[in-house]
Amino acid sequence: PRESEGDFRVRLAQALREHRDLKLEKLRARYTPKLGRMRDRIVRAQEKVEVQQSQVKAQQTSTVVSFGKTILGALFGRKVASAGNVGRAATTMRSAGRIQKEKADVERAEESLERLEVQLGELEAEFQEAMAEVQDAWTLESLEFDVVEVAPRKSDIDITDLQLVWLPFGVGEDGMEPLFG
């Protein structure tokens, strides 16, 4: 009662902001663990890619050394087609085959990392969209106001204490005058 429309709108805007902040905090509480887990998975996937890449480099280095050893053994050894040279050549060929396997492992790890990054982007977009929906829904501009006057009803009036005050008045030349002081 007796509150101006401006004061009511200010009070309502404050209540809406508090409710919106509560909703946003609930959204953050719901999405923060999901985003954290997804970022952890991405970090692990990045580490896996780095490990696979280092394994490829190590395998390449090993193959180059083995190839060089085989060539030098064939050139400076006693026989070009000795059993040792043939064995080293076969080992070098197997090592070259392992390089392809390691490169395939790197590609799979990179694809997995890309999928996780896409999923993180989708989750972040979903979170931002949910935040925007809450912010748009809980604004004063989103509400419509109708002015409704409520007339008091006889049943809504309740008299609890009735007090009677008596003041002595008397009739004088000018009409009724108080008789006290």
PDB file of C-alpha atoms in Angstrom:
ATOM      1  CA  PRO A   1       0.000   0.000   0.000  1.00  0.00           C
ATOM      2  CA  ARG A   2       0.995   3.569  -0.735  1.00  0.00           C
ATOM      3  CA  GLU A   3       4.098   2.468  -2.720  1.00  0.00           C
ATOM      4  CA  SER A   4       4.701   4.394  -5.932  1.00  0.00           C
ATOM      5  CA  GLU A   5       5.035   2.500  -9.186  1.00  0.00           C
ATOM      6  CA  GLY A   6       8.675   3.628  -9.499  1.00  0.00           C
ATOM      7  CA  ASP A   7       9.533   2.290  -6.050  1.00  0.00           C
ATOM      8  CA  PHE A   8       7.749  -0.956  -6.870  1.00  0.00           C
ATOM      9  CA  ARG A   9       9.727  -1.334 -10.099  1.00  0.00           C
ATOM     10  CA  VAL A  10      13.007  -0.713  -8.259  1.00  0.00           C
ATOM     11  CA  ARG A  11      12.119  -3.300  -5.615  1.00  0.00           C
ATOM     12  CA  LEU A  12      11.036  -5.783  -8.286  1.00  0.00           C
ATOM     13  CA  ALA A  13      14.196  -5.193 -10.344  1.00  0.00           C
ATOM     14  CA  GLN A  14      16.326  -5.965  -7.279  1.00  0.00           C
ATOM     15  CA  ALA A  15      14.372  -9.162  -6.615  1.00  0.00           C
ATOM     16  CA  LEU A  16      14.740 -10.185 -10.278  1.00  0.00           C
ATOM     17  CA  ARG A  17      18.509  -9.564 -10.196  1.00  0.00           C
ATOM     18  CA  GLU A  18      18.845 -11.696  -7.061  1.00  0.00           C
ATOM     19  CA  HIS A  19      16.801 -14.499  -8.606  1.00  0.00           C
ATOM     20  CA  ARG A  20      18.751 -14.262 -11.888  1.00  0.00           C
ATOM     21  CA  ASP A  21      22.068 -14.403 -10.002  1.00  0.00           C
ATOM     22  CA  LEU A  22      20.873 -17.492  -8.145  1.00  0.00           C
ATOM     23  CA  LYS A  23      19.890 -19.175 -11.435  1.00  0.00           C
ATOM     24  CA  LEU A  24      23.245 -18.234 -13.016  1.00  0.00           C
ATOM     25  CA  GLU A  25      25.122 -19.642 -10.030  1.00  0.00           C
ATOM     26  CA  LYS A  26      23.205 -22.915 -10.366  1.00  0.00           C
ATOM     27  CA  LEU A  27      24.116 -23.034 -14.068  1.00  0.00           C
ATOM     28  CA  ARG A  28      27.780 -22.400 -13.271  1.00  0.00           C
ATOM     29  CA  ALA A  29      27.697 -25.118 -10.609  1.00  0.00           C
ATOM     30  CA  ARG A  30      26.222 -27.535 -13.151  1.00  0.00           C
ATOM     31  CA  TYR A  31      28.586 -26.728 -16.032  1.00  0.00           C
ATOM     32  CA  THR A  32      31.878 -26.087 -14.183  1.00  0.00           C
ATOM     33  CA  PRO A  33      32.584 -29.774 -13.420  1.00  0.00           C
ATOM     34  CA  LYS A  34      31.681 -30.791 -16.987  1.00  0.00           C
ATOM     35  CA  LEU A  35      33.958 -28.127 -18.470  1.00  0.00           C
ATOM     36  CA  GLY A  36      36.749 -29.054 -16.045  1.00  0.00           C
ATOM     37  CA  ARG A  37      36.544 -32.736 -16.958  1.00  0.00           C
ATOM     38  CA  MET A  38      36.550 -31.895 -20.652  1.00  0.00           C
ATOM     39  CA  ARG A  39      39.615 -29.638 -20.256  1.00  0.00           C
ATOM     40  CA  ASP A  40      41.387 -32.395 -18.300  1.00  0.00           C
ATOM     41  CA  ARG A  41      40.639 -34.862 -21.090  1.00  0.00           C
ATOM     42  CA  ILE A  42      42.052 -32.387 -23.615  1.00  0.00           C
ATOM     43  CA  VAL A  43      45.241 -31.978 -21.571  1.00  0.00           C
ATOM     44  CA  ARG A  44      45.644 -35.758 -21.400  1.00  0.00           C
ATOM     45  CA  ALA A  45      45.008 -36.024 -25.154  1.00  0.00           C
ATOM     46  CA  GLN A  46      47.629 -33.322 -25.825  1.00  0.00           C
ATOM     47  CA  GLU A  47      50.115 -35.217 -23.674  1.00  0.00           C
ATOM     48  CA  LYS A  48      49.315 -38.410 -25.579  1.00  0.00           C
ATOM     49  CA  VAL A  49      49.941 -36.639 -28.901  1.00  0.00           C
ATOM     50  CA  GLU A  50      53.300 -35.377 -27.610  1.00  0.00           C
ATOM     51  CA  VAL A  51      54.256 -38.870 -26.403  1.00  0.00           C
ATOM     52  CA  GLN A  52      53.295 -40.396 -29.750  1.00  0.00           C
ATOM     53  CA  GLN A  53      55.250 -37.726 -31.625  1.00  0.00           C
ATOM     54  CA  SER A  54      58.327 -38.337 -29.491  1.00  0.00           C
ATOM     55  CA  GLN A  55      57.993 -42.065 -30.132  1.00  0.00           C
ATOM     56  CA  VAL A  56      57.904 -41.397 -33.890  1.00  0.00           C
ATOM     57  CA  LYS A  57      61.049 -39.272 -33.637  1.00  0.00           C
ATOM     58  CA  ALA A  58      62.791 -41.918 -31.534  1.00  0.00           C
ATOM     59  CA  GLN A  59      61.788 -44.636 -33.995  1.00  0.00           C
ATOM     60  CA  GLN A  60      62.991 -42.526 -36.925  1.00  0.00           C
ATOM     61  CA  THR A  61      66.315 -41.889 -35.215  1.00  0.00           C
ATOM     62  CA  SER A  62      66.702 -45.577 -34.410  1.00  0.00           C
ATOM     63  CA  THR A  63      65.906 -46.507 -38.000  1.00  0.00           C
ATOM     64  CA  VAL A  64      68.385 -44.000 -39.426  1.00  0.00           C
ATOM     65  CA  VAL A  65      71.113 -45.271 -37.105  1.00  0.00           C
ATOM     66  CA  SER A  66      70.289 -48.886 -37.975  1.00  0.00           C
ATOM     67  CA  PHE A  67      70.258 -48.038 -41.699  1.00  0.00           C
ATOM     68  CA  GLY A  68      73.584 -46.261 -41.416  1.00  0.00           C
ATOM     69  CA  LYS A  69      75.079 -49.180 -39.494  1.00  0.00           C
ATOM     70  CA  THR A  70      73.810 -51.596 -42.140  1.00  0.00           C
ATOM     71  CA  ILE A  71      75.248 -49.516 -45.001  1.00  0.00           C
ATOM     72  CA  LEU A  72      78.588 -49.049 -43.275  1.00  0.00           C
ATOM     73  CA  GLY A  73      78.739 -52.749 -42.429  1.00  0.00           C
ATOM     74  CA  ALA A  74      78.034 -53.663 -46.025  1.00  0.00           C
ATOM     75  CA  LEU A  75      80.580 -51.181 -47.408  1.00  0.00           C
ATOM     76  CA  PHE A  76      83.410 -51.766 -44.979  1.00  0.00           C
ATOM     77  CA  GLY A  77      82.688 -55.322 -43.880  1.00  0.00           C
ATOM     78  CA  ARG A  78      84.214 -58.470 -45.316  1.00  0.00           C
ATOM     79  CA  LYS A  79      81.222 -59.603 -47.298  1.00  0.00           C
ATOM     80  CA  VAL A  80      78.378 -57.529 -48.657  1.00  0.00           C
ATOM     81  CA  ALA A  81      75.810 -60.320 -48.341  1.00  0.00           C
ATOM     82  CA  SER A  82      76.926 -61.759 -45.010  1.00  0.00           C
ATOM     83  CA  ALA A  83      74.390 -63.086 -42.525  1.00  0.00           C
ATOM     84  CA  GLY A  84      75.037 -60.144 -40.181  1.00  0.00           C
ATOM     85  CA  ASN A  85      74.444 -57.599 -42.917  1.00  0.00           C
ATOM     86  CA  VAL A  86      71.266 -59.336 -44.076  1.00  0.00           C
ATOM     87  CA  GLY A  87      69.979 -59.507 -40.463  1.00  0.00           C
ATOM     88  CA  ARG A  88      70.705 -55.829 -39.882  1.00  0.00           C
ATOM     89  CA  ALA A  89      68.946 -54.965 -43.158  1.00  0.00           C
ATOM     90  CA  ALA A  90      65.877 -56.963 -42.093  1.00  0.00           C
ATOM     91  CA  THR A  91      65.886 -55.243 -38.683  1.00  0.00           C
ATOM     92  CA  THR A  92      66.096 -51.870 -40.428  1.00  0.00           C
ATOM     93  CA  MET A  93      63.112 -52.738 -42.620  1.00  0.00           C
ATOM     94  CA  ARG A  94      61.044 -53.821 -39.581  1.00  0.00           C
ATOM     95  CA  SER A  95      62.039 -50.601 -37.857  1.00  0.00           C
ATOM     96  CA  ALA A  96      60.863 -48.608 -40.894  1.00  0.00           C
ATOM     97  CA  GLY A  97      57.515 -50.449 -40.668  1.00  0.00           C
ATOM     98  CA  ARG A  98      57.217 -49.435 -37.003  1.00  0.00           C
ATOM     99  CA  ILE A  99      57.616 -45.795 -38.030  1.00  0.00           C
ATOM    100  CA  GLN A 100      54.403 -46.069 -40.066  1.00  0.00           C
ATOM    101  CA  LYS A 101      52.608 -47.632 -37.080  1.00  0.00           C
ATOM    102  CA  GLU A 102      53.833 -44.815 -34.818  1.00  0.00           C
ATOM    103  CA  LYS A 103      52.699 -42.191 -37.355  1.00  0.00           C
ATOM    104  CA  ALA A 104      49.257 -43.811 -37.438  1.00  0.00           C
ATOM    105  CA  ASP A 105      49.187 -43.656 -33.615  1.00  0.00           C
ATOM    106  CA  VAL A 106      49.998 -39.921 -33.797  1.00  0.00           C
ATOM    107  CA  GLU A 107      47.181 -39.357 -36.312  1.00  0.00           C
ATOM    108  CA  ARG A 108      44.680 -41.202 -34.087  1.00  0.00           C
ATOM    109  CA  ALA A 109      45.791 -39.210 -31.044  1.00  0.00           C
ATOM    110  CA  GLU A 110      45.461 -35.938 -32.992  1.00  0.00           C
ATOM    111  CA  GLU A 111      41.966 -36.906 -34.224  1.00  0.00           C
ATOM    112  CA  SER A 112      40.949 -37.730 -30.672  1.00  0.00           C
ATOM    113  CA  LEU A 113      42.274 -34.355 -29.513  1.00  0.00           C
ATOM    114  CA  GLU A 114      40.342 -32.568 -32.276  1.00  0.00           C
ATOM    115  CA  ARG A 115      37.110 -34.375 -31.320  1.00  0.00           C
ATOM    116  CA  LEU A 116      37.584 -33.379 -27.688  1.00  0.00           C
ATOM    117  CA  GLU A 117      38.220 -29.750 -28.655  1.00  0.00           C
ATOM    118  CA  VAL A 118      35.023 -29.745 -30.752  1.00  0.00           C
ATOM    119  CA  GLN A 119      33.083 -31.232 -27.829  1.00  0.00           C
ATOM    120  CA  LEU A 120      34.535 -28.583 -25.499  1.00  0.00           C
ATOM    121  CA  GLY A 121      33.490 -25.851 -27.939  1.00  0.00           C
ATOM    122  CA  GLU A 122      29.967 -27.275 -28.116  1.00  0.00           C
ATOM    123  CA  LEU A 123      29.739 -27.528 -24.325  1.00  0.00           C
ATOM    124  CA  GLU A 124      30.974 -23.958 -23.888  1.00  0.00           C
ATOM    125  CA  ALA A 125      28.464 -22.738 -26.501  1.00  0.00           C
ATOM    126  CA  GLU A 126      25.664 -24.620 -24.719  1.00  0.00           C
ATOM    127  CA  PHE A 127      26.720 -23.034 -21.412  1.00  0.00           C
ATOM    128  CA  GLN A 128      26.829 -19.523 -22.911  1.00  0.00           C
ATOM    129  CA  GLU A 129      23.419 -20.060 -24.529  1.00  0.00           C
ATOM    130  CA  ALA A 130      21.895 -21.216 -21.236  1.00  0.00           C
ATOM    131  CA  MET A 131      23.423 -18.185 -19.460  1.00  0.00           C
ATOM    132  CA  ALA A 132      21.999 -15.828 -22.105  1.00  0.00           C
ATOM    133  CA  GLU A 133      18.549 -17.415 -21.792  1.00  0.00           C
ATOM    134  CA  VAL A 134      18.536 -16.922 -18.021  1.00  0.00           C
ATOM    135  CA  GLN A 135      19.751 -13.338 -18.321  1.00  0.00           C
ATOM    136  CA  ASP A 136      17.108 -12.516 -20.920  1.00  0.00           C
ATOM    137  CA  ALA A 137      14.282 -14.223 -19.039  1.00  0.00           C
ATOM    138  CA  TRP A 138      14.890 -12.498 -15.693  1.00  0.00           C
ATOM    139  CA  THR A 139      14.843  -8.822 -16.644  1.00  0.00           C
ATOM    140  CA  LEU A 140      12.356  -6.141 -15.779  1.00  0.00           C
ATOM    141  CA  GLU A 141      11.788  -5.507 -19.483  1.00  0.00           C
ATOM    142  CA  SER A 142      10.577  -9.095 -19.959  1.00  0.00           C
ATOM    143  CA  LEU A 143       7.660  -8.520 -17.568  1.00  0.00           C
ATOM    144  CA  GLU A 144       4.325  -6.957 -18.391  1.00  0.00           C
ATOM    145  CA  PHE A 145       2.560  -4.839 -15.793  1.00  0.00           C
ATOM    146  CA  ASP A 146      -1.178  -4.458 -15.326  1.00  0.00           C
ATOM    147  CA  VAL A 147      -2.562  -1.925 -12.880  1.00  0.00           C
ATOM    148  CA  VAL A 148      -5.325  -3.503 -10.849  1.00  0.00           C
ATOM    149  CA  GLU A 149      -7.106  -1.593  -8.127  1.00  0.00           C
ATOM    150  CA  VAL A 150      -8.327  -3.769  -5.316  1.00  0.00           C
ATOM    151  CA  ALA A 151     -11.256  -2.378  -3.363  1.00  0.00           C
ATOM    152  CA  PRO A 152     -11.470  -3.347   0.306  1.00  0.00           C
ATOM    153  CA  ARG A 153     -14.233  -5.752   1.238  1.00  0.00           C
ATOM    154  CA  LYS A 154     -16.154  -5.673   4.459  1.00  0.00           C
ATOM    155  CA  SER A 155     -14.899  -9.185   5.255  1.00  0.00           C
ATOM    156  CA  ASP A 156     -11.278  -7.984   4.913  1.00  0.00           C
ATOM    157  CA  ILE A 157     -11.665  -5.410   7.687  1.00  0.00           C
ATOM    158  CA  ASP A 158     -10.897  -6.665  11.186  1.00  0.00           C
ATOM    159  CA  ILE A 159     -11.204  -4.444  14.250  1.00  0.00           C
ATOM    160  CA  THR A 160      -9.134  -5.764  17.129  1.00  0.00           C
ATOM    161  CA  ASP A 161      -9.129  -2.903  19.688  1.00  0.00           C
ATOM    162  CA  LEU A 162     -11.773  -0.263  20.099  1.00  0.00           C
ATOM    163  CA  GLN A 163     -10.912   2.726  22.271  1.00  0.00           C
ATOM    164  CA  LEU A 164     -13.130   5.608  23.310  1.00  0.00           C
ATOM    165  CA  VAL A 165     -11.779   9.042  24.199  1.00  0.00           C
ATOM    166  CA  TRP A 166     -13.995  11.629  25.874  1.00  0.00           C
ATOM    167  CA  LEU A 167     -13.153  15.305  25.754  1.00  0.00           C
ATOM    168  CA  PRO A 168     -15.446  17.797  27.499  1.00  0.00           C
ATOM    169  CA  PHE A 169     -16.848  20.488  25.227  1.00  0.00           C
ATOM    170  CA  GLY A 170     -19.252  23.174  26.055  1.00  0.00           C
ATOM    171  CA  VAL A 171     -21.526  25.463  24.095  1.00  0.00           C
ATOM    172  CA  GLY A 172     -20.337  29.034  24.054  1.00  0.00           C
ATOM    173  CA  GLU A 173     -20.959  32.204  22.087  1.00  0.00           C
ATOM    174  CA  ASP A 174     -18.943  30.940  19.087  1.00  0.00           C
ATOM    175  CA  GLY A 175     -20.345  27.424  19.135  1.00  0.00           C
ATOM    176  CA  MET A 176     -18.661  24.396  20.619  1.00  0.00           C
ATOM    177  CA  GLU A 177     -15.499  25.070  22.656  1.00  0.00           C
ATOM    178  CA  PRO A 178     -13.277  22.701  24.571  1.00  0.00           C
ATOM    179  CA  LEU A 179     -13.572  23.012  28.325  1.00  0.00           C
ATOM    180  CA  PHE A 180     -10.006  22.019  29.079  1.00  0.00           C
ATOM    181  CA  GLY A 181      -7.035  24.251  29.292  1.00  0.00           C
TER     182      GLY A 181
END
